[in-house]
Amino acid sequence: MAYNGKTDRDIWKGLAAGLAGGLVASLVMNRFQALWAKLASDEERPHGAQSRQKGSPDLGIGAALSARGLDDSDDDATERLANAVAVVALDQKLTETEKHVGGLAFHYAMGITSGGIYGTVAEFMPLARIGFGLGFGTAVWAIADEGIVPATGLSRAPSQYPAEIHAYAFTSHLVFGLTTELMRRLVRRAL
């Protein structure tokens, strides 16, 4: 990898650039989702994250919350996770505002962590950067949104959502990947 005319690979610089990229990309993704929701005449969520994958899951975390009477079918995966953590750690259900804020915090934590991993991998595997971050965004969508999140019961199964929801989530993650790579490159060059 050439920066400033020389080859230098540095795990810490890659990590820092990826973390910064993930943070900015999470913000951009949220704004993109808010714009999409506004253009689609959906009700805009008050605290940022605009996941449209709603509904109570039949297994895992969602089922456990439902069994306690604590799941809300309007919660998205990040809100459901925030509520589950509060129930386990504090033995209390979150208010709607607390769920929104907690969900947003988990969304940013996921974006920053994913960006950090990507920045580190991109430092040593140039192939990871192919497609200017679009491959990365696709991988996050496929692994997290379509795989881990429903498997843990944070959302319903992918087959239970219409194609338009998948298109929305996929496009949002392309924006996330593209923005992560753009910011990663800018920050990495500055380092």
PDB file of C-alpha atoms in Angstrom:
ATOM      1  CA  MET A   1       0.000   0.000   0.000  1.00  0.00           C
ATOM      2  CA  ALA A   2       1.532   3.279  -1.022  1.00  0.00           C
ATOM      3  CA  TYR A   3       0.968   6.410   1.026  1.00  0.00           C
ATOM      4  CA  ASN A   4       3.100   9.466   0.370  1.00  0.00           C
ATOM      5  CA  GLY A   5       5.138   7.557  -2.222  1.00  0.00           C
ATOM      6  CA  LYS A   6       6.263   4.789   0.123  1.00  0.00           C
ATOM      7  CA  THR A   7       4.968   1.450   1.215  1.00  0.00           C
ATOM      8  CA  ASP A   8       3.989   1.322   4.819  1.00  0.00           C
ATOM      9  CA  ARG A   9       1.579  -0.946   6.569  1.00  0.00           C
ATOM     10  CA  ASP A  10       0.642  -0.056  10.080  1.00  0.00           C
ATOM     11  CA  ILE A  11      -2.062  -1.905  11.982  1.00  0.00           C
ATOM     12  CA  TRP A  12      -2.732   1.038  14.320  1.00  0.00           C
ATOM     13  CA  LYS A  13      -3.065   3.566  11.522  1.00  0.00           C
ATOM     14  CA  GLY A  14      -5.330   1.185   9.624  1.00  0.00           C
ATOM     15  CA  LEU A  15      -7.432   0.631  12.733  1.00  0.00           C
ATOM     16  CA  ALA A  16      -7.672   4.373  13.470  1.00  0.00           C
ATOM     17  CA  ALA A  17      -8.616   5.162   9.869  1.00  0.00           C
ATOM     18  CA  GLY A  18     -11.226   2.397   9.870  1.00  0.00           C
ATOM     19  CA  LEU A  19     -12.725   3.518  13.192  1.00  0.00           C
ATOM     20  CA  ALA A  20     -13.046   7.070  11.884  1.00  0.00           C
ATOM     21  CA  GLY A  21     -14.520   5.774   8.638  1.00  0.00           C
ATOM     22  CA  GLY A  22     -17.050   3.632  10.500  1.00  0.00           C
ATOM     23  CA  LEU A  23     -18.121   6.536  12.694  1.00  0.00           C
ATOM     24  CA  VAL A  24     -18.690   8.930   9.795  1.00  0.00           C
ATOM     25  CA  ALA A  25     -20.304   6.190   7.703  1.00  0.00           C
ATOM     26  CA  SER A  26     -22.756   5.379  10.501  1.00  0.00           C
ATOM     27  CA  LEU A  27     -23.799   9.016  10.624  1.00  0.00           C
ATOM     28  CA  VAL A  28     -24.134   9.225   6.836  1.00  0.00           C
ATOM     29  CA  MET A  29     -26.093   5.957   6.754  1.00  0.00           C
ATOM     30  CA  ASN A  30     -28.529   7.291   9.362  1.00  0.00           C
ATOM     31  CA  ARG A  31     -29.034  10.504   7.399  1.00  0.00           C
ATOM     32  CA  PHE A  32     -29.499   8.512   4.181  1.00  0.00           C
ATOM     33  CA  GLN A  33     -32.118   6.337   5.887  1.00  0.00           C
ATOM     34  CA  ALA A  34     -33.908   9.400   7.266  1.00  0.00           C
ATOM     35  CA  LEU A  35     -34.029  10.908   3.768  1.00  0.00           C
ATOM     36  CA  TRP A  36     -35.306   7.632   2.287  1.00  0.00           C
ATOM     37  CA  ALA A  37     -38.008   7.449   4.968  1.00  0.00           C
ATOM     38  CA  LYS A  38     -39.033  11.041   4.307  1.00  0.00           C
ATOM     39  CA  LEU A  39     -39.201  10.483   0.542  1.00  0.00           C
ATOM     40  CA  ALA A  40     -41.182   7.284   1.099  1.00  0.00           C
ATOM     41  CA  SER A  41     -43.560   9.254   3.381  1.00  0.00           C
ATOM     42  CA  ASP A  42     -42.700   7.004   6.315  1.00  0.00           C
ATOM     43  CA  GLU A  43     -42.800   8.488   9.769  1.00  0.00           C
ATOM     44  CA  GLU A  44     -39.311   9.704  10.665  1.00  0.00           C
ATOM     45  CA  ARG A  45     -37.878   8.225  13.855  1.00  0.00           C
ATOM     46  CA  PRO A  46     -36.938  10.865  16.440  1.00  0.00           C
ATOM     47  CA  HIS A  47     -33.419   9.706  17.265  1.00  0.00           C
ATOM     48  CA  GLY A  48     -31.783   8.746  13.984  1.00  0.00           C
ATOM     49  CA  ALA A  49     -31.634   5.054  13.111  1.00  0.00           C
ATOM     50  CA  GLN A  50     -34.225   4.243  10.492  1.00  0.00           C
ATOM     51  CA  SER A  51     -34.357   0.445  10.333  1.00  0.00           C
ATOM     52  CA  ARG A  52     -37.529  -0.772   8.686  1.00  0.00           C
ATOM     53  CA  GLN A  53     -37.040  -4.388   9.808  1.00  0.00           C
ATOM     54  CA  LYS A  54     -39.716  -4.439  12.466  1.00  0.00           C
ATOM     55  CA  GLY A  55     -41.775  -7.163  14.034  1.00  0.00           C
ATOM     56  CA  SER A  56     -41.366  -9.540  16.949  1.00  0.00           C
ATOM     57  CA  PRO A  57     -39.079 -12.501  16.222  1.00  0.00           C
ATOM     58  CA  ASP A  58     -40.163 -16.043  17.130  1.00  0.00           C
ATOM     59  CA  LEU A  59     -36.794 -17.052  18.565  1.00  0.00           C
ATOM     60  CA  GLY A  60     -33.786 -15.915  20.553  1.00  0.00           C
ATOM     61  CA  ILE A  61     -33.717 -12.488  22.147  1.00  0.00           C
ATOM     62  CA  GLY A  62     -37.048 -11.362  20.700  1.00  0.00           C
ATOM     63  CA  ALA A  63     -38.823 -14.495  21.913  1.00  0.00           C
ATOM     64  CA  ALA A  64     -37.255 -14.153  25.381  1.00  0.00           C
ATOM     65  CA  LEU A  65     -38.454 -10.537  25.639  1.00  0.00           C
ATOM     66  CA  SER A  66     -41.925 -11.537  24.401  1.00  0.00           C
ATOM     67  CA  ALA A  67     -42.134 -14.310  27.006  1.00  0.00           C
ATOM     68  CA  ARG A  68     -41.571 -11.621  29.664  1.00  0.00           C
ATOM     69  CA  GLY A  69     -44.098  -9.303  28.029  1.00  0.00           C
ATOM     70  CA  LEU A  70     -41.330  -6.840  27.163  1.00  0.00           C
ATOM     71  CA  ASP A  71     -41.073  -6.969  23.369  1.00  0.00           C
ATOM     72  CA  ASP A  72     -42.608  -4.327  21.153  1.00  0.00           C
ATOM     73  CA  SER A  73     -43.254  -5.211  17.517  1.00  0.00           C
ATOM     74  CA  ASP A  74     -42.364  -1.615  16.547  1.00  0.00           C
ATOM     75  CA  ASP A  75     -38.803  -2.040  17.854  1.00  0.00           C
ATOM     76  CA  ASP A  76     -36.010  -2.508  15.360  1.00  0.00           C
ATOM     77  CA  ALA A  77     -33.057  -4.820  16.031  1.00  0.00           C
ATOM     78  CA  THR A  78     -30.900  -2.206  17.769  1.00  0.00           C
ATOM     79  CA  GLU A  79     -33.754  -1.068  20.018  1.00  0.00           C
ATOM     80  CA  ARG A  80     -34.548  -4.691  20.844  1.00  0.00           C
ATOM     81  CA  LEU A  81     -30.872  -5.266  21.743  1.00  0.00           C
ATOM     82  CA  ALA A  82     -30.760  -2.143  23.933  1.00  0.00           C
ATOM     83  CA  ASN A  83     -33.925  -3.237  25.727  1.00  0.00           C
ATOM     84  CA  ALA A  84     -32.584  -6.790  26.219  1.00  0.00           C
ATOM     85  CA  VAL A  85     -29.320  -5.484  27.698  1.00  0.00           C
ATOM     86  CA  ALA A  86     -31.270  -3.217  30.077  1.00  0.00           C
ATOM     87  CA  VAL A  87     -33.514  -6.087  31.137  1.00  0.00           C
ATOM     88  CA  VAL A  88     -30.554  -8.400  31.809  1.00  0.00           C
ATOM     89  CA  ALA A  89     -28.195  -5.806  33.327  1.00  0.00           C
ATOM     90  CA  LEU A  90     -30.657  -3.516  35.125  1.00  0.00           C
ATOM     91  CA  ASP A  91     -33.797  -5.670  35.360  1.00  0.00           C
ATOM     92  CA  GLN A  92     -35.891  -2.909  33.777  1.00  0.00           C
ATOM     93  CA  LYS A  93     -37.579  -2.205  30.471  1.00  0.00           C
ATOM     94  CA  LEU A  94     -36.468   0.930  28.649  1.00  0.00           C
ATOM     95  CA  THR A  95     -38.832   3.750  27.746  1.00  0.00           C
ATOM     96  CA  GLU A  96     -39.406   4.457  24.055  1.00  0.00           C
ATOM     97  CA  THR A  97     -36.899   7.334  24.139  1.00  0.00           C
ATOM     98  CA  GLU A  98     -34.327   5.206  25.965  1.00  0.00           C
ATOM     99  CA  LYS A  99     -34.776   2.423  23.394  1.00  0.00           C
ATOM    100  CA  HIS A 100     -34.231   4.876  20.538  1.00  0.00           C
ATOM    101  CA  VAL A 101     -31.095   6.308  22.156  1.00  0.00           C
ATOM    102  CA  GLY A 102     -29.791   2.872  23.159  1.00  0.00           C
ATOM    103  CA  GLY A 103     -30.524   1.524  19.685  1.00  0.00           C
ATOM    104  CA  LEU A 104     -28.672   4.408  18.099  1.00  0.00           C
ATOM    105  CA  ALA A 105     -25.694   3.761  20.413  1.00  0.00           C
ATOM    106  CA  PHE A 106     -25.626   0.094  19.367  1.00  0.00           C
ATOM    107  CA  HIS A 107     -25.918   1.094  15.704  1.00  0.00           C
ATOM    108  CA  TYR A 108     -22.909   3.405  16.024  1.00  0.00           C
ATOM    109  CA  ALA A 109     -20.958   0.808  18.011  1.00  0.00           C
ATOM    110  CA  MET A 110     -21.559  -1.736  15.247  1.00  0.00           C
ATOM    111  CA  GLY A 111     -20.580   0.738  12.533  1.00  0.00           C
ATOM    112  CA  ILE A 112     -17.423   1.892  14.318  1.00  0.00           C
ATOM    113  CA  THR A 113     -16.367  -1.673  15.144  1.00  0.00           C
ATOM    114  CA  SER A 114     -17.023  -2.874  11.587  1.00  0.00           C
ATOM    115  CA  GLY A 115     -15.069   0.096  10.245  1.00  0.00           C
ATOM    116  CA  GLY A 116     -12.157  -0.665  12.569  1.00  0.00           C
ATOM    117  CA  ILE A 117     -12.023  -4.272  11.414  1.00  0.00           C
ATOM    118  CA  TYR A 118     -12.265  -3.160   7.792  1.00  0.00           C
ATOM    119  CA  GLY A 119      -9.524  -0.555   8.210  1.00  0.00           C
ATOM    120  CA  THR A 120      -7.210  -3.128   9.779  1.00  0.00           C
ATOM    121  CA  VAL A 121      -7.903  -5.746   7.114  1.00  0.00           C
ATOM    122  CA  ALA A 122      -7.597  -3.174   4.307  1.00  0.00           C
ATOM    123  CA  GLU A 123      -4.134  -2.295   5.591  1.00  0.00           C
ATOM    124  CA  PHE A 124      -2.819  -5.780   4.831  1.00  0.00           C
ATOM    125  CA  MET A 125      -5.220  -7.109   2.198  1.00  0.00           C
ATOM    126  CA  PRO A 126      -5.646  -4.651  -0.673  1.00  0.00           C
ATOM    127  CA  LEU A 127      -8.263  -6.992  -2.143  1.00  0.00           C
ATOM    128  CA  ALA A 128     -10.603  -5.926   0.701  1.00  0.00           C
ATOM    129  CA  ARG A 129     -10.741  -2.424  -0.814  1.00  0.00           C
ATOM    130  CA  ILE A 130     -11.967  -3.545  -4.231  1.00  0.00           C
ATOM    131  CA  GLY A 131     -15.146  -1.743  -5.226  1.00  0.00           C
ATOM    132  CA  PHE A 132     -14.344   1.312  -3.106  1.00  0.00           C
ATOM    133  CA  GLY A 133     -16.082  -0.102  -0.029  1.00  0.00           C
ATOM    134  CA  LEU A 134     -19.136  -1.529  -1.799  1.00  0.00           C
ATOM    135  CA  GLY A 135     -17.959  -5.095  -1.134  1.00  0.00           C
ATOM    136  CA  PHE A 136     -17.494  -4.223   2.526  1.00  0.00           C
ATOM    137  CA  GLY A 137     -20.988  -2.712   2.754  1.00  0.00           C
ATOM    138  CA  THR A 138     -22.444  -5.777   1.033  1.00  0.00           C
ATOM    139  CA  ALA A 139     -20.616  -8.084   3.463  1.00  0.00           C
ATOM    140  CA  VAL A 140     -21.901  -6.175   6.511  1.00  0.00           C
ATOM    141  CA  TRP A 141     -25.446  -6.320   5.135  1.00  0.00           C
ATOM    142  CA  ALA A 142     -25.258 -10.041   4.316  1.00  0.00           C
ATOM    143  CA  ILE A 143     -23.484 -11.154   7.489  1.00  0.00           C
ATOM    144  CA  ALA A 144     -25.173  -8.868  10.030  1.00  0.00           C
ATOM    145  CA  ASP A 145     -28.599  -7.846   8.648  1.00  0.00           C
ATOM    146  CA  GLU A 146     -29.413 -11.038   6.796  1.00  0.00           C
ATOM    147  CA  GLY A 147     -27.524 -13.483   9.053  1.00  0.00           C
ATOM    148  CA  ILE A 148     -26.577 -12.708  12.643  1.00  0.00           C
ATOM    149  CA  VAL A 149     -29.395 -10.303  13.492  1.00  0.00           C
ATOM    150  CA  PRO A 150     -32.244 -12.679  12.568  1.00  0.00           C
ATOM    151  CA  ALA A 151     -30.370 -15.750  13.877  1.00  0.00           C
ATOM    152  CA  THR A 152     -30.143 -14.174  17.339  1.00  0.00           C
ATOM    153  CA  GLY A 153     -33.793 -13.146  17.347  1.00  0.00           C
ATOM    154  CA  LEU A 154     -33.169  -9.418  17.051  1.00  0.00           C
ATOM    155  CA  SER A 155     -35.318  -9.335  13.908  1.00  0.00           C
ATOM    156  CA  ARG A 156     -37.608 -11.696  12.107  1.00  0.00           C
ATOM    157  CA  ALA A 157     -36.240 -14.068   9.440  1.00  0.00           C
ATOM    158  CA  PRO A 158     -35.241 -12.408   6.146  1.00  0.00           C
ATOM    159  CA  SER A 159     -38.027 -14.317   4.372  1.00  0.00           C
ATOM    160  CA  GLN A 160     -40.594 -12.464   6.510  1.00  0.00           C
ATOM    161  CA  TYR A 161     -39.735  -9.061   5.028  1.00  0.00           C
ATOM    162  CA  PRO A 162     -40.763  -7.831   1.574  1.00  0.00           C
ATOM    163  CA  ALA A 163     -38.178  -7.198  -1.146  1.00  0.00           C
ATOM    164  CA  GLU A 164     -38.472  -3.413  -0.672  1.00  0.00           C
ATOM    165  CA  ILE A 165     -37.192  -3.727   2.921  1.00  0.00           C
ATOM    166  CA  HIS A 166     -34.194  -5.765   1.730  1.00  0.00           C
ATOM    167  CA  ALA A 167     -33.499  -3.214  -1.018  1.00  0.00           C
ATOM    168  CA  TYR A 168     -33.656  -0.394   1.525  1.00  0.00           C
ATOM    169  CA  ALA A 169     -31.289  -2.194   3.927  1.00  0.00           C
ATOM    170  CA  PHE A 170     -28.914  -3.248   1.145  1.00  0.00           C
ATOM    171  CA  THR A 171     -28.742   0.255  -0.340  1.00  0.00           C
ATOM    172  CA  SER A 172     -28.178   1.729   3.131  1.00  0.00           C
ATOM    173  CA  HIS A 173     -25.250  -0.631   3.644  1.00  0.00           C
ATOM    174  CA  LEU A 174     -23.775   0.280   0.242  1.00  0.00           C
ATOM    175  CA  VAL A 175     -23.828   3.913   1.409  1.00  0.00           C
ATOM    176  CA  PHE A 176     -22.188   2.763   4.664  1.00  0.00           C
ATOM    177  CA  GLY A 177     -19.437   0.829   2.853  1.00  0.00           C
ATOM    178  CA  LEU A 178     -18.711   3.558   0.332  1.00  0.00           C
ATOM    179  CA  THR A 179     -18.512   6.229   3.033  1.00  0.00           C
ATOM    180  CA  THR A 180     -16.338   4.033   5.260  1.00  0.00           C
ATOM    181  CA  GLU A 181     -13.817   3.529   2.451  1.00  0.00           C
ATOM    182  CA  LEU A 182     -13.798   7.195   1.481  1.00  0.00           C
ATOM    183  CA  MET A 183     -13.147   8.313   5.060  1.00  0.00           C
ATOM    184  CA  ARG A 184     -10.681   5.473   5.680  1.00  0.00           C
ATOM    185  CA  ARG A 185      -8.614   6.608   2.689  1.00  0.00           C
ATOM    186  CA  LEU A 186      -8.718  10.266   3.712  1.00  0.00           C
ATOM    187  CA  VAL A 187      -7.749   9.581   7.320  1.00  0.00           C
ATOM    188  CA  ARG A 188      -5.136   6.977   6.422  1.00  0.00           C
ATOM    189  CA  ARG A 189      -3.415   9.357   4.010  1.00  0.00           C
ATOM    190  CA  ALA A 190      -3.412  12.055   6.690  1.00  0.00           C
ATOM    191  CA  LEU A 191      -1.749   9.667   9.138  1.00  0.00           C
TER     192      LEU A 191
END
